[in-house]
PDB file of C-alpha atoms in Angstrom:
ATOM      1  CA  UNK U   1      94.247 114.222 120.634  1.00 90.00           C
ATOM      2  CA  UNK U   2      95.867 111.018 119.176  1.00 95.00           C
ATOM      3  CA  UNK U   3      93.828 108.122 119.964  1.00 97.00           C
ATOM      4  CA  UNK U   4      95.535 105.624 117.148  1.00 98.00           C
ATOM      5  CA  UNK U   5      99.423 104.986 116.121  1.00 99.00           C
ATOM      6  CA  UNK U   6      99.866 103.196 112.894  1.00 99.00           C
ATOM      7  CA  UNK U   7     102.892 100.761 111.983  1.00 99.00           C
ATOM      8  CA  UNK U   8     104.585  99.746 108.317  1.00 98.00           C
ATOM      9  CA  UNK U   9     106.067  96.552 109.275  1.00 98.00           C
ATOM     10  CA  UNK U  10     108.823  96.565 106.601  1.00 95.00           C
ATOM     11  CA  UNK U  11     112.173  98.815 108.152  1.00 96.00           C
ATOM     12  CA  UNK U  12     109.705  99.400 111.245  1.00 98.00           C
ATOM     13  CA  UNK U  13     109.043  96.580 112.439  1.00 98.00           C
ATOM     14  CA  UNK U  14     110.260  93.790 110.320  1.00 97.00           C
ATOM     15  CA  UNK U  15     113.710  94.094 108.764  1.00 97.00           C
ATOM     16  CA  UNK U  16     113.410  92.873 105.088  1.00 95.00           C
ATOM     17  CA  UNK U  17     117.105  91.184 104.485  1.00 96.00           C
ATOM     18  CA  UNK U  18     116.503  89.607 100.918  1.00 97.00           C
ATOM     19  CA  UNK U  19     120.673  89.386 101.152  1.00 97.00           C
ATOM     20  CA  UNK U  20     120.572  86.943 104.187  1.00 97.00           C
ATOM     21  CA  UNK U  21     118.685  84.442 101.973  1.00 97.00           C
ATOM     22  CA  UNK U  22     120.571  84.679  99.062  1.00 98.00           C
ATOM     23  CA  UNK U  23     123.831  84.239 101.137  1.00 97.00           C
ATOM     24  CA  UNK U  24     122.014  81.103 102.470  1.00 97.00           C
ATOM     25  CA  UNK U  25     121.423  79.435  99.240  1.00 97.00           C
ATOM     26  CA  UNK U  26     124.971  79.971  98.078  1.00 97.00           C
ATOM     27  CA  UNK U  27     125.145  83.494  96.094  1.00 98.00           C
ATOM     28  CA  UNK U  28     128.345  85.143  95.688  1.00 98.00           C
ATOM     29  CA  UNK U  29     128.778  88.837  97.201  1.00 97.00           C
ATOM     30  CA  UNK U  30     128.581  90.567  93.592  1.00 98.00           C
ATOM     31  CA  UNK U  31     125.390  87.987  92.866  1.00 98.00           C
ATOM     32  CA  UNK U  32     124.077  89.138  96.053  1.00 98.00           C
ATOM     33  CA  UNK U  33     124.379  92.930  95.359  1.00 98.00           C
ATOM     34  CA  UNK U  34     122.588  92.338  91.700  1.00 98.00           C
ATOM     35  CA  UNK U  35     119.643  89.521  92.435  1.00 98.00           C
ATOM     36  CA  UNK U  36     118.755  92.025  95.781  1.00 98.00           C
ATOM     37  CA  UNK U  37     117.864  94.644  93.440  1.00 97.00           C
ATOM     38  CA  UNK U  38     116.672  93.002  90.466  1.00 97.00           C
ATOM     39  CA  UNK U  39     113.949  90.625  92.581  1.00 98.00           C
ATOM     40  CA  UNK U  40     113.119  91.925  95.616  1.00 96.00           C
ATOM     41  CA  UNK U  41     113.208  95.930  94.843  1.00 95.00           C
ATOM     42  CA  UNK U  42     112.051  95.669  91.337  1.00 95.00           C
ATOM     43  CA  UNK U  43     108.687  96.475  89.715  1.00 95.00           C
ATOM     44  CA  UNK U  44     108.005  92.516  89.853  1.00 96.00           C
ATOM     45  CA  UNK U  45     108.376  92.184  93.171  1.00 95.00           C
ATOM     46  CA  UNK U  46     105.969  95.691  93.890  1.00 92.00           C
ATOM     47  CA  UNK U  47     103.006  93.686  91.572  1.00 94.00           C
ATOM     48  CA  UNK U  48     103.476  90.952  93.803  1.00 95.00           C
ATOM     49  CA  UNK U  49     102.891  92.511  96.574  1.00 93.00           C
ATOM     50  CA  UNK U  50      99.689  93.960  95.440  1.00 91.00           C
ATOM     51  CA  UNK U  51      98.748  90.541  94.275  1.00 91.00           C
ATOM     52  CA  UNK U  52      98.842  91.432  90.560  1.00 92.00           C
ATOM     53  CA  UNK U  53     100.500  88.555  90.664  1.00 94.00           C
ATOM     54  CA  UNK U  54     101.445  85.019  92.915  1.00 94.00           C
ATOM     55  CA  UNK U  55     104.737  84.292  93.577  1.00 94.00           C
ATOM     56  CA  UNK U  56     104.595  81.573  90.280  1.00 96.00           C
ATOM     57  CA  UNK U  57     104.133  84.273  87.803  1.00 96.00           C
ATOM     58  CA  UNK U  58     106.102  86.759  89.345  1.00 97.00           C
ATOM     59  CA  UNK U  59     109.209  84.287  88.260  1.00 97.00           C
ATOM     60  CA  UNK U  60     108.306  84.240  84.979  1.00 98.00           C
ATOM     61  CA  UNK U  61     107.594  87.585  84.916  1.00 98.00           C
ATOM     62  CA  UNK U  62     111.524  88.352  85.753  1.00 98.00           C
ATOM     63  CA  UNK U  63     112.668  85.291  83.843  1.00 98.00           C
ATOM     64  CA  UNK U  64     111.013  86.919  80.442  1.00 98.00           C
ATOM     65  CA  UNK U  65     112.555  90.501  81.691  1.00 98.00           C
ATOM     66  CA  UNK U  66     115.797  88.780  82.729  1.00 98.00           C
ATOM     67  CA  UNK U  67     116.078  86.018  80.816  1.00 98.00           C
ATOM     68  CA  UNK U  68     120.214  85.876  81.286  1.00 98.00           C
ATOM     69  CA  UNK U  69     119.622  85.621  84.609  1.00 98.00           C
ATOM     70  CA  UNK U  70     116.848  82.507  84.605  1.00 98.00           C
ATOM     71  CA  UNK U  71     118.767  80.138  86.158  1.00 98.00           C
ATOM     72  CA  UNK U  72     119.207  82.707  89.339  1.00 98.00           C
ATOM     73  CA  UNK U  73     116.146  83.866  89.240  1.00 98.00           C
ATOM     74  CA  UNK U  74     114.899  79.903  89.416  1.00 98.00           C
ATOM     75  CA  UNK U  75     117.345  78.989  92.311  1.00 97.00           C
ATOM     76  CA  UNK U  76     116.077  82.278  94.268  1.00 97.00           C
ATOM     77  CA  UNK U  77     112.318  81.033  93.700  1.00 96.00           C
ATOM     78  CA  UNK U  78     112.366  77.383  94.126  1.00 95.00           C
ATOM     79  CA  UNK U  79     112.002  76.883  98.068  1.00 86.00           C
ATOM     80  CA  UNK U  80     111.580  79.925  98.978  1.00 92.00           C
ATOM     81  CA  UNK U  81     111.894  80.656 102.988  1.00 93.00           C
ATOM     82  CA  UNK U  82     110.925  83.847 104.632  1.00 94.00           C
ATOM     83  CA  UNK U  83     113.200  82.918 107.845  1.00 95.00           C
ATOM     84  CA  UNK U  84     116.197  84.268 105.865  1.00 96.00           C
ATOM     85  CA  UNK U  85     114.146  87.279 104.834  1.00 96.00           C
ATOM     86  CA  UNK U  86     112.063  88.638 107.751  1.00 96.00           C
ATOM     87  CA  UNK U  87     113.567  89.164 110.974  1.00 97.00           C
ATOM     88  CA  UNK U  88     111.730  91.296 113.854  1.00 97.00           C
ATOM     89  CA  UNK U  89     113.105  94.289 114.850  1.00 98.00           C
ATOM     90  CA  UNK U  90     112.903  93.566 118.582  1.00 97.00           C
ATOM     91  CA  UNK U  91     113.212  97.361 120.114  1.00 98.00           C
ATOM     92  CA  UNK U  92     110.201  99.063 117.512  1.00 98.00           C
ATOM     93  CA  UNK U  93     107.981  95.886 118.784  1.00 98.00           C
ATOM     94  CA  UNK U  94     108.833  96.745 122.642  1.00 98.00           C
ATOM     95  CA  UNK U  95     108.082 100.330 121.704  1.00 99.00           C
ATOM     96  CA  UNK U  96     104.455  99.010 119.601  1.00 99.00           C
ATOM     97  CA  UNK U  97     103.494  97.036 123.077  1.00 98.00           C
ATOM     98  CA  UNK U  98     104.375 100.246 125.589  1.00 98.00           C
ATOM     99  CA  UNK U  99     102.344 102.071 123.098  1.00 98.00           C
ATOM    100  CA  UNK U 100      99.589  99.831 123.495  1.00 98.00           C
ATOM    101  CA  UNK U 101      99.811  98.982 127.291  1.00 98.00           C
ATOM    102  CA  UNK U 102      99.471 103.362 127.146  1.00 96.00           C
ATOM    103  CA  UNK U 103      96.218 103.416 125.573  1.00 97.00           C
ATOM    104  CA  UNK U 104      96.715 103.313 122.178  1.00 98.00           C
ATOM    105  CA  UNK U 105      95.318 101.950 119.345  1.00 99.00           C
ATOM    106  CA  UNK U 106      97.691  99.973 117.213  1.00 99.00           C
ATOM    107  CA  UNK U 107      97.096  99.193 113.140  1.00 99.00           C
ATOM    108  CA  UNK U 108      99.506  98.037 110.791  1.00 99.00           C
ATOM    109  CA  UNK U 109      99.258  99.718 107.140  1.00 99.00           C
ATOM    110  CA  UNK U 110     102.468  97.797 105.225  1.00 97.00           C
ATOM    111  CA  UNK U 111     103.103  96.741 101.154  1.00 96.00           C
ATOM    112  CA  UNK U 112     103.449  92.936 101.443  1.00 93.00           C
ATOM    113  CA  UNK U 113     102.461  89.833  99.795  1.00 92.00           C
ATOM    114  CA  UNK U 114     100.229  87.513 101.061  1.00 92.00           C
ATOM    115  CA  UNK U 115     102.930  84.818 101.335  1.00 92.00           C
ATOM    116  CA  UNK U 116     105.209  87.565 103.435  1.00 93.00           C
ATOM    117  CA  UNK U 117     102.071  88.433 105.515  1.00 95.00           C
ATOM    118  CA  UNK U 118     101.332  84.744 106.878  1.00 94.00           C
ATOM    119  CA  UNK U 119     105.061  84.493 107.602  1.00 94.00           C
ATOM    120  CA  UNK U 120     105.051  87.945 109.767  1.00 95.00           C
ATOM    121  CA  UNK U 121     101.974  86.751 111.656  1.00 94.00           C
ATOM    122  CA  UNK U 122     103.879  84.470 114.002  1.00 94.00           C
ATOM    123  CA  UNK U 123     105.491  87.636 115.483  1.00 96.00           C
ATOM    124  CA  UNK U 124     104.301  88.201 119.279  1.00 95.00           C
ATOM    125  CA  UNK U 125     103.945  92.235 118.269  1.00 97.00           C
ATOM    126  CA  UNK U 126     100.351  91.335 116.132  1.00 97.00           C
ATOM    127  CA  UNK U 127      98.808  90.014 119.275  1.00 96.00           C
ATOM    128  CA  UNK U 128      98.656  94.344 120.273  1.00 98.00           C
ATOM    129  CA  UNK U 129      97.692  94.984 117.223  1.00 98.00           C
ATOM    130  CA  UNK U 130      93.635  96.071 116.681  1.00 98.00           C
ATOM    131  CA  UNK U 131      93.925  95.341 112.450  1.00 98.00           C
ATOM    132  CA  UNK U 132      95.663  96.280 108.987  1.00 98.00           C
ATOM    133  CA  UNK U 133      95.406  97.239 105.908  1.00 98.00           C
ATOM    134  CA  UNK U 134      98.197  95.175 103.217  1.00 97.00           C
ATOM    135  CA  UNK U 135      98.752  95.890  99.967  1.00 95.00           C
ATOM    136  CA  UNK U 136      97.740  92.049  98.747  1.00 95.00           C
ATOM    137  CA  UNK U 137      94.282  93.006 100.032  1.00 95.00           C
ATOM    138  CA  UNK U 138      93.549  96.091  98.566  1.00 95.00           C
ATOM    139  CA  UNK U 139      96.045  95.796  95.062  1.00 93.00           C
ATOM    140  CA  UNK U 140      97.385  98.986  95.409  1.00 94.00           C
ATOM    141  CA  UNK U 141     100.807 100.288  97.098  1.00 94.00           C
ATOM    142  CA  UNK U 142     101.438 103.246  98.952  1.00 96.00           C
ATOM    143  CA  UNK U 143     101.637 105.974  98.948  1.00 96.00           C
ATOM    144  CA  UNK U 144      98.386 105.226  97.289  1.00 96.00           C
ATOM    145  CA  UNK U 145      95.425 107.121  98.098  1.00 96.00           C
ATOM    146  CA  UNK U 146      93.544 103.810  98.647  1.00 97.00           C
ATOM    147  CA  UNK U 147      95.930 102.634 100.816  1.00 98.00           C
ATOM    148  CA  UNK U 148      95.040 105.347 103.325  1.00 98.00           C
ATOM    149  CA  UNK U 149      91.724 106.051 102.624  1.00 98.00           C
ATOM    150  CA  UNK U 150      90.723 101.822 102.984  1.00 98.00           C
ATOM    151  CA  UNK U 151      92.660 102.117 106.701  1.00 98.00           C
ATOM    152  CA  UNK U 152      90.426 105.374 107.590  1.00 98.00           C
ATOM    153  CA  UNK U 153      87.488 104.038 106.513  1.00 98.00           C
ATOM    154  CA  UNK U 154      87.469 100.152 107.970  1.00 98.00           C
ATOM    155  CA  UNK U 155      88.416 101.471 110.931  1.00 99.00           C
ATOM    156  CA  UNK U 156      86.301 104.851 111.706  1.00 98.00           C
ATOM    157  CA  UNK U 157      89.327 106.711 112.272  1.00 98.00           C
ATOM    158  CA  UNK U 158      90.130 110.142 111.980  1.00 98.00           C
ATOM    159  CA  UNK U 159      92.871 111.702 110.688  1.00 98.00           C
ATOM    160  CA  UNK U 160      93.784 113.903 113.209  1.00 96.00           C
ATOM    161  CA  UNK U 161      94.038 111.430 115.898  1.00 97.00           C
ATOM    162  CA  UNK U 162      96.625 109.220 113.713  1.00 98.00           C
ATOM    163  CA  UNK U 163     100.211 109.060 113.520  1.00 98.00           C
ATOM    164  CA  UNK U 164     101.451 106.878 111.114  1.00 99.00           C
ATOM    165  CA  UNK U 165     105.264 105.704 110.914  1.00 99.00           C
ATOM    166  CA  UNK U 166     107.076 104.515 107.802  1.00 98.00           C
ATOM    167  CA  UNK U 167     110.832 104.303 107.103  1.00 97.00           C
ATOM    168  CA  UNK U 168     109.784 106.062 103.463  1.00 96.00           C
ATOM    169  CA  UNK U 169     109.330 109.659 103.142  1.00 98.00           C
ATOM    170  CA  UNK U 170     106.999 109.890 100.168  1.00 98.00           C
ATOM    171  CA  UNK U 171     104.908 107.528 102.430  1.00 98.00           C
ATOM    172  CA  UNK U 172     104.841 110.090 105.117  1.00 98.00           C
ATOM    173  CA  UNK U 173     104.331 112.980 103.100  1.00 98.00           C
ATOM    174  CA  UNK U 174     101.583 110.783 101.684  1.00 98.00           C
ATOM    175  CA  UNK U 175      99.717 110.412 105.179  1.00 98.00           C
ATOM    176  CA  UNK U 176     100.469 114.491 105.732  1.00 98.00           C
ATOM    177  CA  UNK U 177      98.548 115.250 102.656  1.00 97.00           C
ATOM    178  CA  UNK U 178      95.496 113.277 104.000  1.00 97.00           C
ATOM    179  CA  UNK U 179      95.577 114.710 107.426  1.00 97.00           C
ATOM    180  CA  UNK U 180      97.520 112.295 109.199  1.00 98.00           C
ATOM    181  CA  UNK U 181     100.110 112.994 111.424  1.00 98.00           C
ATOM    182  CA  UNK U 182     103.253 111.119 109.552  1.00 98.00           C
ATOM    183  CA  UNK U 183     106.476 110.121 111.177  1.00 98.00           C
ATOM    184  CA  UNK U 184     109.109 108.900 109.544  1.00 98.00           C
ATOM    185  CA  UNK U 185     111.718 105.808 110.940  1.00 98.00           C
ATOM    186  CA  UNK U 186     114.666 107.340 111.109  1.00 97.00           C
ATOM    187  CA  UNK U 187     116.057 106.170 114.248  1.00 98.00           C
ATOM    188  CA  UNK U 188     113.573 104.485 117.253  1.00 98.00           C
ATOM    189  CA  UNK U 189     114.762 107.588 119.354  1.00 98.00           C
ATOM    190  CA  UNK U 190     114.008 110.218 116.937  1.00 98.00           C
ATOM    191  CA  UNK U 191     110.020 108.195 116.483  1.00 98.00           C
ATOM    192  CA  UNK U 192     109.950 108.286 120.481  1.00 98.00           C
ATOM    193  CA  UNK U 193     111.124 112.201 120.609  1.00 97.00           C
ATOM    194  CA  UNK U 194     108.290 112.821 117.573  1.00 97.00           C
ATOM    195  CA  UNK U 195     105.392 110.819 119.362  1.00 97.00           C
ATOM    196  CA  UNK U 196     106.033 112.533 122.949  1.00 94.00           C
ATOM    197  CA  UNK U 197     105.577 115.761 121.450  1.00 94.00           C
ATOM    198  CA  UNK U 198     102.335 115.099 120.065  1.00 92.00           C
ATOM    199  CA  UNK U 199     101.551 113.880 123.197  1.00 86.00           C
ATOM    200  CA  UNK U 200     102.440 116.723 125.210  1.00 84.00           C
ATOM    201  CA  UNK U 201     101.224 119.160 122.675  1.00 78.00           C
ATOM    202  CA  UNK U 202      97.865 117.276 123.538  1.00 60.00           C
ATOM    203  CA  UNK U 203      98.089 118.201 127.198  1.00 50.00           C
TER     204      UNK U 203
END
């Protein structure tokens, strides 16, 4: 019986547009395509989000790795705003409230930085939500076994009556492995169509 339905936030819940920000402080298209990739999906980024390290040394960290891009990388850091970054993805947070309003309990278990996390908490969805586990807390990213086993544990939950949905398959596979039931984002509808059949398979 599934008792508990646990959210990533990032290409869930929150859309992560690192582009929108970049456009709004003046990069070209091509910069665009090459500072998305280089800050905000590299290793860098990853340790910051584990809180390896704060945002400070995580720009010096890609200056000394990219040092012909310093400048850039300087301009991307200085004045920072999530509001260009993090949007909410309106439908999965409608779905995350009917979920709720069903019975259900709700956890978030997302890779963010601190910075990233106090940003996300003015969304109206984290009022349904019970508690998390975040990667700057624990220092570790999934799919990480500590990831999982920390959100289990704080929260006396058992596998078996989890679902947990993430936009990344080796996440999923990940939570299969440890006994939870894993969805993965594709599409809202294709979430939906997974969740009702564990519910009716419960009936």
């Amino acid at each position: 019986m599934i008792k508990n339905i646990v959210f990533d936030l990032g290409g869930v819940l929150i859309d992560f547009k690192p582009e929108k920000y970049l456009e709004h402080i003046g990069f070209s298209k091509e910069d665009i395509n090459l500072f998305t990739q280089i800050v905000f999906y590299g290793k860098e980024w990853n340790a910051y989000n584990s809180s390896k390290y704060n945002a400070e040394q995580t720009e010096k960290n890609l200056i000394q790795n990219y040092p012909q891009y310093s400048d850039k990388i300087k301009q991307i850091f200085k004045n920072i705003n999530y509001k260009y970054i993090l949007f909410e993805m309106k439908d999965t947070s409608n779905y995350l409230k009917e979920l709720k309003n069903k019975g259900y309990y709700i956890y978030i278990l997302s890779d963010l930085s601190k910075d990233s996390y106090t940003y996300n908490r003015q969304f109206d969805f984290f009022h349904y939500v019970e508690g998390g586990i975040y990667s700057f807390e624990v220092g570790s990213t999934k799919p990480n076994k500590n990831n999982y086993e920390t959100l289990l544990k704080k929260y006396n939950l058992l596998p078996k009556e989890t679902v947990f949905i993430d936009d990344r398959l080796e996440n999923i596979e990940a939570a299969n492995h440890y006994g939870i039931h894993g969805i993965q984002f594709i599409t809202l509808d294709s979430v939906k169509e997974e969740v009702m059949e564990l519910e009716n398979a419960r009936d």
